[in-house]
Amino acid sequence: MNAPATFPSRILTVFGTRPEAIKLFPLVHALEADPRFESRVCVSGQHRGMLDQVLAISGLVPDYDLNLMRPDQSLDALTAALLTGLGQVMDVERPEWVVVQGDTATAMAGALAAYYRKIPVCHVEAGLRSGNIHHPWPEEINRRIIGTIAALHCAPTETAAEALRRETVDRATVHVTGNTVIDALHWITARIAEQPELASGLSELERKFGGKRVIGVTSHRRENFGGGMEAIAGAIRRLAARQDVAVIFPVHLNPNVRQVMNAELAGLDNVALIEPLDYPHFAHLLGLATLMLSDSGGVQEEAPALGKPVLVMRETTERPEGIEAGTARLVGTDEDRIVAEAERLLDDPAAYAAMARAHNPFGDGKSSARIVELLARG
Ligand SMILES: CC(=O)N[C@@H]1[C@@H](OP(=O)(O)OP(=O)(O)OC[C@H]2O[C@@H](n3ccc(=O)[nH]c3=O)[C@H](O)[C@@H]2O)O[C@H](CO)[C@@H](O)[C@@H]1O
């Protein structure tokens, strides 16, 4: 590995979207609390509003905010702006490590800019692979690029670590740390217990839907734009025709999602199309829901930890652990299949019970502490 660390060691954590912020705030908290480190945070602002919600609730104040989100920005333009912007920050800060998470353009460009400066990269949530470079697009390639650059791979599970070893990544640099999303979920749950009003904004809907079983929905994957979104909307419409079901759907800001969902579902009695929830409210929704329908990566990790079945509306997943554990099921974006699988869970208590076992293949909530120790080793 690298030369032994001299302390304090400066760590630059780089992120730009809501999922990255959720999965990195516990690590930044741990770095800030540890005298061995000087923590610096740079946000790209790749997603603005939803990122800022997480910064606010977690109390993170970025040292740098590149504010790079532009309407209809191409991936080329975004990546070019990220590379130069993040590179400039690295030239000023000269960190000992750059930390990136997951598979966004921000994470990929952050890793590349660090590599150009010979700064070692720590990759959080390393080793996720769908095996298909077009699904998810462009994330599968982003994570593979980061995987070839990183000097420290923090794999959430043994499955992810094994994927890296198969790619001939130096075994000594691969560590199973668990997924920091579980740290985040524990943190937010404790905050809500102290301050219930942080998550009380759904109470009116809870009253309205009292006695019904709540299906929580999230959907935003690029591969589902178009026909996939229409099928998802059609399935929700059919499920919500049941009187014993209500749907709560925080709708992603992307117009490709909004237009379809508004056109298909607005005004239905049993469907609440609502604005994206902040993290405490989303954690509360996970608690309320009987089941989740989602194409989100994070939800596939969080729901099993809470014993909530997830029907994953995607063709492939890089998170097979929930599926292997039986708490998640890959249902694709065929309308009939989504309806059939959801109804099976609603109508067959044995099928529901088989999926609704709290199981946590993604970690024990101590992932950030493990990553901090790995960074301290240098
Ligand atoms: C291919 C793939 O799987 N890629 C993943 C995907 O991330 P994602 O699918 O996990 O993203 P979201 O669905 O936004 O959810 C993030 C979290 O936000 C919370 N949440 C949700 C709805 C809401 O109203 N309020 C909330 O607070 C909730 O806890 C959830 O876990 O894209 C990222 C960037 O490309 C990738 O880095 C990441 O690997």
Coordinates of C-alpha atoms and ligand atoms in Angstrom, one line a residue:
M1 CA 0.0 0.0 0.0
N2 CA 1.1 3.6 0.5
A3 CA 3.7 5.0 2.8
P4 CA 2.7 4.9 6.5
A5 CA 0.3 7.8 7.3
T6 CA 1.5 10.9 9.0
F7 CA -1.2 12.6 11.0
P8 CA -3.2 14.6 10.6
S9 CA -4.0 13.1 7.3
R10 CA -6.0 15.3 4.9
I11 CA -9.0 13.5 3.4
L12 CA -10.9 15.0 0.5
T13 CA -14.4 13.4 0.2
V14 CA -16.1 14.2 -3.1
F15 CA -19.7 13.6 -4.0
G16 CA -22.6 15.2 -5.9
T17 CA -25.9 13.3 -5.7
R18 CA -28.4 12.3 -3.0
P19 CA -27.4 8.7 -2.8
E20 CA -23.7 9.5 -2.4
A21 CA -24.5 12.1 0.2
I22 CA -26.5 9.6 2.2
K23 CA -23.8 7.0 2.0
L24 CA -20.9 9.3 2.8
F25 CA -22.2 11.6 5.6
P26 CA -21.6 8.9 8.2
L27 CA -18.0 8.6 7.0
V28 CA -17.5 12.4 7.0
H29 CA -18.9 12.5 10.6
A30 CA -16.4 9.9 11.6
L31 CA -13.5 11.6 10.0
E32 CA -14.5 15.0 11.5
A33 CA -14.6 13.4 15.0
D34 CA -11.1 11.8 14.6
P35 CA -8.1 13.9 15.4
R36 CA -6.0 11.8 13.0
F37 CA -7.7 13.4 10.1
E38 CA -8.4 16.8 8.5
S39 CA -11.6 16.3 6.7
R40 CA -12.5 18.3 3.6
V41 CA -15.7 18.0 1.6
C42 CA -16.2 19.0 -2.0
V43 CA -19.7 18.7 -3.5
S44 CA -20.1 18.9 -7.3
G45 CA -23.8 19.7 -7.1
Q46 CA -24.5 17.1 -9.8
H47 CA -28.0 16.9 -8.3
R48 CA -28.8 20.1 -6.5
G49 CA -32.1 20.0 -4.5
M50 CA -32.0 16.4 -3.4
L51 CA -28.3 16.7 -2.4
D52 CA -28.9 19.8 -0.3
Q53 CA -31.7 18.1 1.6
V54 CA -29.1 15.5 2.8
L55 CA -26.5 18.1 3.6
A56 CA -29.0 20.0 5.7
I57 CA -30.2 17.0 7.8
S58 CA -26.7 15.6 8.3
G59 CA -25.2 18.9 9.2
L60 CA -22.5 18.7 6.6
V61 CA -21.1 22.0 5.4
P62 CA -19.0 21.5 2.2
D63 CA -15.7 23.3 2.0
Y64 CA -16.2 23.5 -1.8
D65 CA -19.4 23.5 -3.8
L66 CA -18.8 23.4 -7.6
N67 CA -22.5 23.8 -8.3
L68 CA -22.2 22.1 -11.7
M69 CA -25.8 21.1 -12.3
R70 CA -27.1 22.6 -15.6
P71 CA -30.4 21.9 -17.4
D72 CA -30.1 19.1 -20.0
Q73 CA -26.3 18.9 -19.6
S74 CA -24.7 16.1 -21.7
L75 CA -22.6 13.5 -19.9
D76 CA -19.5 14.8 -21.8
A77 CA -20.0 18.4 -20.6
L78 CA -20.7 17.3 -17.1
T79 CA -17.7 15.0 -17.0
A80 CA -15.4 17.7 -18.5
A81 CA -16.6 20.3 -15.9
L82 CA -16.2 17.8 -13.1
L83 CA -12.7 16.8 -14.1
T84 CA -11.4 20.3 -14.2
G85 CA -13.4 21.6 -11.2
L86 CA -12.4 18.7 -8.9
G87 CA -8.8 18.8 -10.2
Q88 CA -8.5 22.5 -9.1
V89 CA -9.8 21.6 -5.6
M90 CA -7.3 18.8 -5.4
D91 CA -4.5 21.2 -6.4
V92 CA -5.4 23.6 -3.6
E93 CA -6.0 20.9 -0.9
R94 CA -3.3 18.4 -1.8
P95 CA -5.1 15.7 0.2
E96 CA -3.5 12.4 1.3
W97 CA -6.6 10.5 0.1
V98 CA -9.5 11.3 -2.1
V99 CA -12.7 9.4 -1.1
V100 CA -15.4 8.7 -3.7
Q101 CA -18.6 6.6 -3.4
G102 CA -20.5 4.4 -5.8
D103 CA -20.7 5.0 -9.5
T104 CA -21.7 8.5 -10.4
A105 CA -20.0 10.8 -12.9
T106 CA -18.8 12.8 -9.9
A107 CA -17.2 9.7 -8.4
M108 CA -15.6 8.6 -11.7
A109 CA -14.2 12.1 -12.5
G110 CA -13.1 12.5 -8.9
A111 CA -11.1 9.3 -9.1
L112 CA -9.6 10.2 -12.4
A113 CA -8.6 13.7 -11.3
A114 CA -6.9 12.2 -8.2
Y115 CA -5.2 9.6 -10.4
Y116 CA -3.8 12.4 -12.6
R117 CA -2.2 13.9 -9.4
K118 CA -1.1 10.5 -8.1
I119 CA -3.3 10.9 -5.1
P120 CA -4.6 7.5 -3.8
V121 CA -8.3 6.9 -4.1
C122 CA -10.5 5.2 -1.5
H123 CA -13.7 3.8 -3.2
V124 CA -16.6 3.3 -0.9
E125 CA -19.2 0.7 -2.1
A126 CA -16.6 -0.9 -4.3
G127 CA -17.1 -4.0 -6.4
L128 CA -20.8 -3.7 -7.4
R129 CA -21.2 -5.2 -10.9
S130 CA -24.3 -6.0 -13.0
G131 CA -22.0 -7.5 -15.6
N132 CA -23.8 -5.5 -18.3
I133 CA -22.1 -2.2 -19.4
H134 CA -25.5 -0.8 -20.6
H135 CA -27.4 -1.7 -17.5
P136 CA -27.2 0.5 -15.5
W137 CA -25.9 3.1 -17.9
P138 CA -23.4 4.7 -17.4
E139 CA -22.9 3.6 -13.8
E140 CA -21.5 0.2 -14.6
I141 CA -18.6 1.7 -16.5
N142 CA -18.1 4.5 -13.9
R143 CA -17.7 1.9 -11.2
R144 CA -15.3 -0.2 -13.3
I145 CA -13.1 2.8 -14.1
I146 CA -13.0 3.7 -10.4
G147 CA -12.2 0.1 -9.6
T148 CA -9.1 0.2 -11.8
I149 CA -7.9 3.4 -10.1
A150 CA -8.6 2.9 -6.4
A151 CA -5.9 2.0 -4.0
L152 CA -8.4 1.1 -1.3
H153 CA -11.6 -0.8 -2.2
C154 CA -14.3 -0.8 0.5
A155 CA -16.6 -3.5 -0.6
P156 CA -20.0 -3.7 1.1
T157 CA -20.2 -7.5 1.0
E158 CA -18.1 -10.5 0.3
T159 CA -19.9 -10.9 -3.1
A160 CA -18.6 -7.4 -4.1
A161 CA -15.1 -8.1 -2.8
E162 CA -15.1 -11.3 -4.9
A163 CA -16.1 -9.4 -8.0
L164 CA -13.0 -7.2 -7.5
R165 CA -10.7 -10.1 -6.9
R166 CA -11.9 -11.7 -10.2
E167 CA -10.9 -8.5 -11.9
T168 CA -7.3 -9.0 -10.7
V169 CA -7.5 -6.1 -8.3
D170 CA -4.6 -6.5 -5.7
R171 CA -6.3 -8.6 -3.0
A172 CA -4.5 -6.7 -0.2
T173 CA -6.4 -3.5 -1.2
V174 CA -9.9 -5.1 -1.0
H175 CA -11.7 -5.0 2.3
V176 CA -15.3 -6.0 3.2
T177 CA -16.5 -3.0 5.3
G178 CA -20.3 -3.3 5.0
N179 CA -22.3 -0.6 3.3
T180 CA -22.4 2.8 4.9
V181 CA -26.1 3.1 4.0
I182 CA -26.8 1.0 7.1
D183 CA -24.8 3.5 9.2
A184 CA -26.9 6.3 7.7
L185 CA -30.1 4.4 8.4
H186 CA -29.1 3.8 12.1
W187 CA -28.1 7.5 12.4
I188 CA -31.3 8.8 11.0
T189 CA -33.5 6.4 13.0
A190 CA -31.8 7.6 16.2
R191 CA -32.3 11.2 15.2
I192 CA -36.0 10.6 14.6
A193 CA -36.4 8.9 17.9
E194 CA -34.9 12.0 19.6
Q195 CA -36.9 14.4 17.5
P196 CA -40.1 12.7 16.0
E197 CA -41.1 16.0 14.3
L198 CA -38.2 15.4 11.9
A199 CA -40.4 12.8 10.2
S200 CA -43.9 13.9 11.0
G201 CA -44.8 15.4 7.6
L202 CA -46.6 12.3 6.4
S203 CA -49.1 12.2 9.2
E204 CA -51.9 13.7 7.1
L205 CA -51.5 11.0 4.4
E206 CA -51.2 8.3 7.1
R207 CA -54.6 9.5 8.4
K208 CA -56.1 9.6 4.9
F209 CA -54.8 6.1 4.2
G210 CA -55.6 4.6 7.6
G211 CA -56.4 0.9 7.5
K212 CA -55.0 0.5 4.0
R213 CA -51.7 -1.3 3.2
V214 CA -49.1 1.2 1.9
I215 CA -47.0 0.4 -1.1
G216 CA -44.0 2.8 -1.2
V217 CA -42.7 3.5 -4.7
T218 CA -39.5 5.1 -6.0
S219 CA -38.4 5.1 -9.6
H220 CA -35.8 7.0 -11.5
R221 CA -33.5 4.7 -13.4
R222 CA -32.4 6.0 -16.8
E223 CA -32.9 2.6 -18.4
N224 CA -36.6 2.8 -17.4
F225 CA -37.2 6.1 -19.0
G226 CA -39.9 5.8 -21.7
G227 CA -41.7 2.4 -21.9
G228 CA -40.4 1.2 -18.5
M229 CA -41.9 4.2 -16.7
E230 CA -45.2 3.8 -18.5
A231 CA -45.4 0.1 -17.5
I232 CA -44.6 1.1 -13.9
A233 CA -47.3 3.7 -13.9
G234 CA -49.7 1.3 -15.4
A235 CA -49.0 -1.3 -12.7
I236 CA -49.4 1.3 -10.0
R237 CA -52.8 2.4 -11.4
R238 CA -54.0 -1.2 -11.4
L239 CA -52.8 -1.9 -7.8
A240 CA -54.3 1.3 -6.6
A241 CA -57.7 0.2 -7.9
R242 CA -57.8 -2.2 -4.9
Q243 CA -59.5 -0.6 -1.9
D244 CA -57.2 -2.2 0.6
V245 CA -54.1 -0.5 -0.9
A246 CA -52.6 3.0 -1.0
V247 CA -49.5 4.1 -2.8
I248 CA -47.1 6.7 -1.6
F249 CA -44.8 7.7 -4.3
P250 CA -42.2 10.5 -3.8
V251 CA -41.6 11.4 -7.4
H252 CA -38.0 12.0 -8.6
L253 CA -37.4 15.5 -10.0
N254 CA -36.3 14.1 -13.4
P255 CA -38.9 15.2 -16.0
N256 CA -38.7 11.8 -17.6
V257 CA -40.3 10.4 -14.4
R258 CA -42.5 13.3 -13.5
Q259 CA -44.3 13.7 -16.9
V260 CA -45.3 10.0 -17.1
M261 CA -46.4 9.7 -13.5
N262 CA -48.4 12.9 -13.5
A263 CA -50.1 11.9 -16.7
E264 CA -51.0 8.4 -15.5
L265 CA -51.6 8.7 -11.8
A266 CA -52.4 12.3 -10.8
G267 CA -55.8 12.5 -9.2
L268 CA -56.2 8.8 -8.3
D269 CA -57.8 8.5 -4.8
N270 CA -55.4 5.8 -3.5
V271 CA -52.2 7.3 -4.9
A272 CA -50.2 10.1 -3.3
L273 CA -47.7 11.5 -5.8
I274 CA -45.5 13.7 -3.5
E275 CA -42.3 15.6 -3.8
P276 CA -39.0 13.8 -3.1
L277 CA -38.9 13.2 0.7
D278 CA -36.0 14.3 2.8
Y279 CA -34.1 11.4 4.4
P280 CA -35.9 11.2 7.7
H281 CA -39.3 11.2 6.0
F282 CA -38.1 8.5 3.6
A283 CA -36.9 6.4 6.4
H284 CA -40.3 6.8 8.0
L285 CA -42.0 5.8 4.7
L286 CA -39.9 2.6 4.7
G287 CA -41.2 1.9 8.1
L288 CA -44.9 2.5 7.2
A289 CA -44.8 0.5 3.9
T290 CA -46.0 -3.0 3.6
L291 CA -43.8 -3.4 0.6
M292 CA -41.7 -1.3 -1.7
L293 CA -41.7 -1.2 -5.5
S294 CA -38.5 0.4 -6.6
D295 CA -35.7 0.6 -9.1
S296 CA -33.5 2.4 -6.6
G297 CA -30.2 1.0 -5.5
G298 CA -30.3 2.3 -2.0
V299 CA -33.8 1.0 -1.3
Q300 CA -32.7 -2.5 -2.2
E301 CA -30.2 -2.2 0.7
E302 CA -32.3 -0.3 3.2
A303 CA -35.6 -2.2 2.9
P304 CA -34.1 -5.6 3.8
A305 CA -32.6 -4.1 6.9
L306 CA -36.2 -3.2 8.0
G307 CA -37.8 -6.4 6.9
K308 CA -39.7 -4.9 4.0
P309 CA -40.0 -6.8 0.8
V310 CA -38.8 -5.0 -2.3
L311 CA -39.9 -5.7 -5.8
V312 CA -37.0 -4.4 -7.9
M313 CA -38.3 -3.0 -11.2
R314 CA -35.1 -3.5 -13.2
E315 CA -33.8 -6.2 -15.5
T316 CA -30.5 -6.6 -13.7
T317 CA -29.2 -5.7 -10.3
E318 CA -25.7 -5.2 -9.0
R319 CA -27.1 -6.0 -5.5
P320 CA -27.9 -9.7 -5.7
E321 CA -27.5 -10.1 -1.9
G322 CA -31.1 -9.1 -1.1
I323 CA -32.4 -11.4 -3.8
E324 CA -30.3 -14.3 -2.6
A325 CA -31.5 -13.6 0.9
G326 CA -35.1 -13.7 -0.3
T327 CA -36.1 -10.2 0.8
A328 CA -35.9 -8.6 -2.7
R329 CA -37.2 -9.9 -6.0
L330 CA -36.2 -8.8 -9.5
V331 CA -39.5 -8.2 -11.4
G332 CA -38.4 -6.1 -14.4
T333 CA -40.7 -3.5 -15.9
D334 CA -43.4 -5.7 -17.3
E335 CA -46.7 -4.3 -16.1
D336 CA -48.5 -7.6 -15.6
R337 CA -45.5 -9.1 -13.8
I338 CA -45.3 -6.2 -11.4
V339 CA -49.0 -6.4 -10.6
A340 CA -48.9 -10.2 -10.2
E341 CA -45.8 -10.1 -7.9
A342 CA -47.3 -7.3 -5.8
E343 CA -50.7 -9.1 -5.5
R344 CA -49.0 -12.3 -4.5
L345 CA -47.4 -10.5 -1.6
L346 CA -50.7 -8.7 -0.7
D347 CA -52.9 -11.8 -0.9
D348 CA -50.7 -14.6 0.2
P349 CA -49.6 -14.2 3.8
A350 CA -47.1 -17.1 3.6
A351 CA -45.5 -15.5 0.5
Y352 CA -45.3 -12.2 2.4
A353 CA -43.9 -13.7 5.5
A354 CA -41.2 -15.5 3.5
M355 CA -40.0 -12.2 2.2
A356 CA -40.6 -9.9 5.2
R357 CA -37.8 -11.2 7.3
A358 CA -35.5 -8.5 8.6
H359 CA -32.2 -9.5 7.1
N360 CA -29.2 -7.4 6.6
P361 CA -26.7 -8.6 4.1
F362 CA -25.3 -5.1 3.7
G363 CA -23.7 -4.4 7.0
D364 CA -24.0 -3.8 10.7
G365 CA -23.9 0.0 10.8
K366 CA -20.2 0.1 11.6
S367 CA -18.8 0.5 8.1
S368 CA -17.6 4.0 8.5
A369 CA -15.5 3.1 11.5
R370 CA -13.9 0.3 9.5
I371 CA -13.2 2.6 6.6
V372 CA -11.6 5.2 8.9
E373 CA -9.2 2.6 10.3
L374 CA -8.3 1.6 6.8
L375 CA -7.5 5.2 5.9
A376 CA -5.5 5.6 9.1
R377 CA -3.3 2.7 8.0
G378 CA -2.3 4.7 5.0
Ligands
LIG1 C1 -27.3 1.8 -10.6 C2 -27.7 2.2 -9.2 O1 -28.4 1.5 -8.6 N1 -27.2 3.3 -8.9 C3 -27.4 3.9 -7.6 C4 -28.4 5.0 -7.7 O2 -28.8 5.4 -6.5 P1 -30.1 5.1 -5.9 O3 -30.9 4.3 -6.9 O4 -30.0 4.5 -4.6 O5 -30.8 6.6 -5.7 P2 -32.1 7.1 -5.2 O6 -33.2 6.3 -5.6 O7 -32.1 8.5 -5.4 O8 -32.1 6.8 -3.6 C5 -31.0 7.1 -2.8 C6 -31.5 7.1 -1.4 O9 -32.3 8.3 -1.2 C7 -33.3 8.1 -0.3 N2 -34.5 8.7 -0.7 C8 -35.2 8.2 -1.8 C9 -36.4 8.8 -2.2 C10 -36.8 10.0 -1.5 O10 -37.8 10.6 -1.9 N3 -36.0 10.4 -0.5 C11 -34.9 9.8 -0.1 O11 -34.3 10.3 0.9 C12 -33.4 6.6 0.0 O12 -32.8 6.4 1.2 C13 -32.5 6.0 -1.0 O13 -31.7 4.9 -0.6 O14 -27.9 6.1 -8.4 C14 -26.7 6.6 -7.8 C15 -26.3 7.7 -8.7 O15 -26.3 7.4 -10.0 C16 -25.7 5.5 -7.7 O16 -24.6 6.1 -7.0 C17 -26.2 4.3 -6.9 O17 -25.3 3.3 -6.9

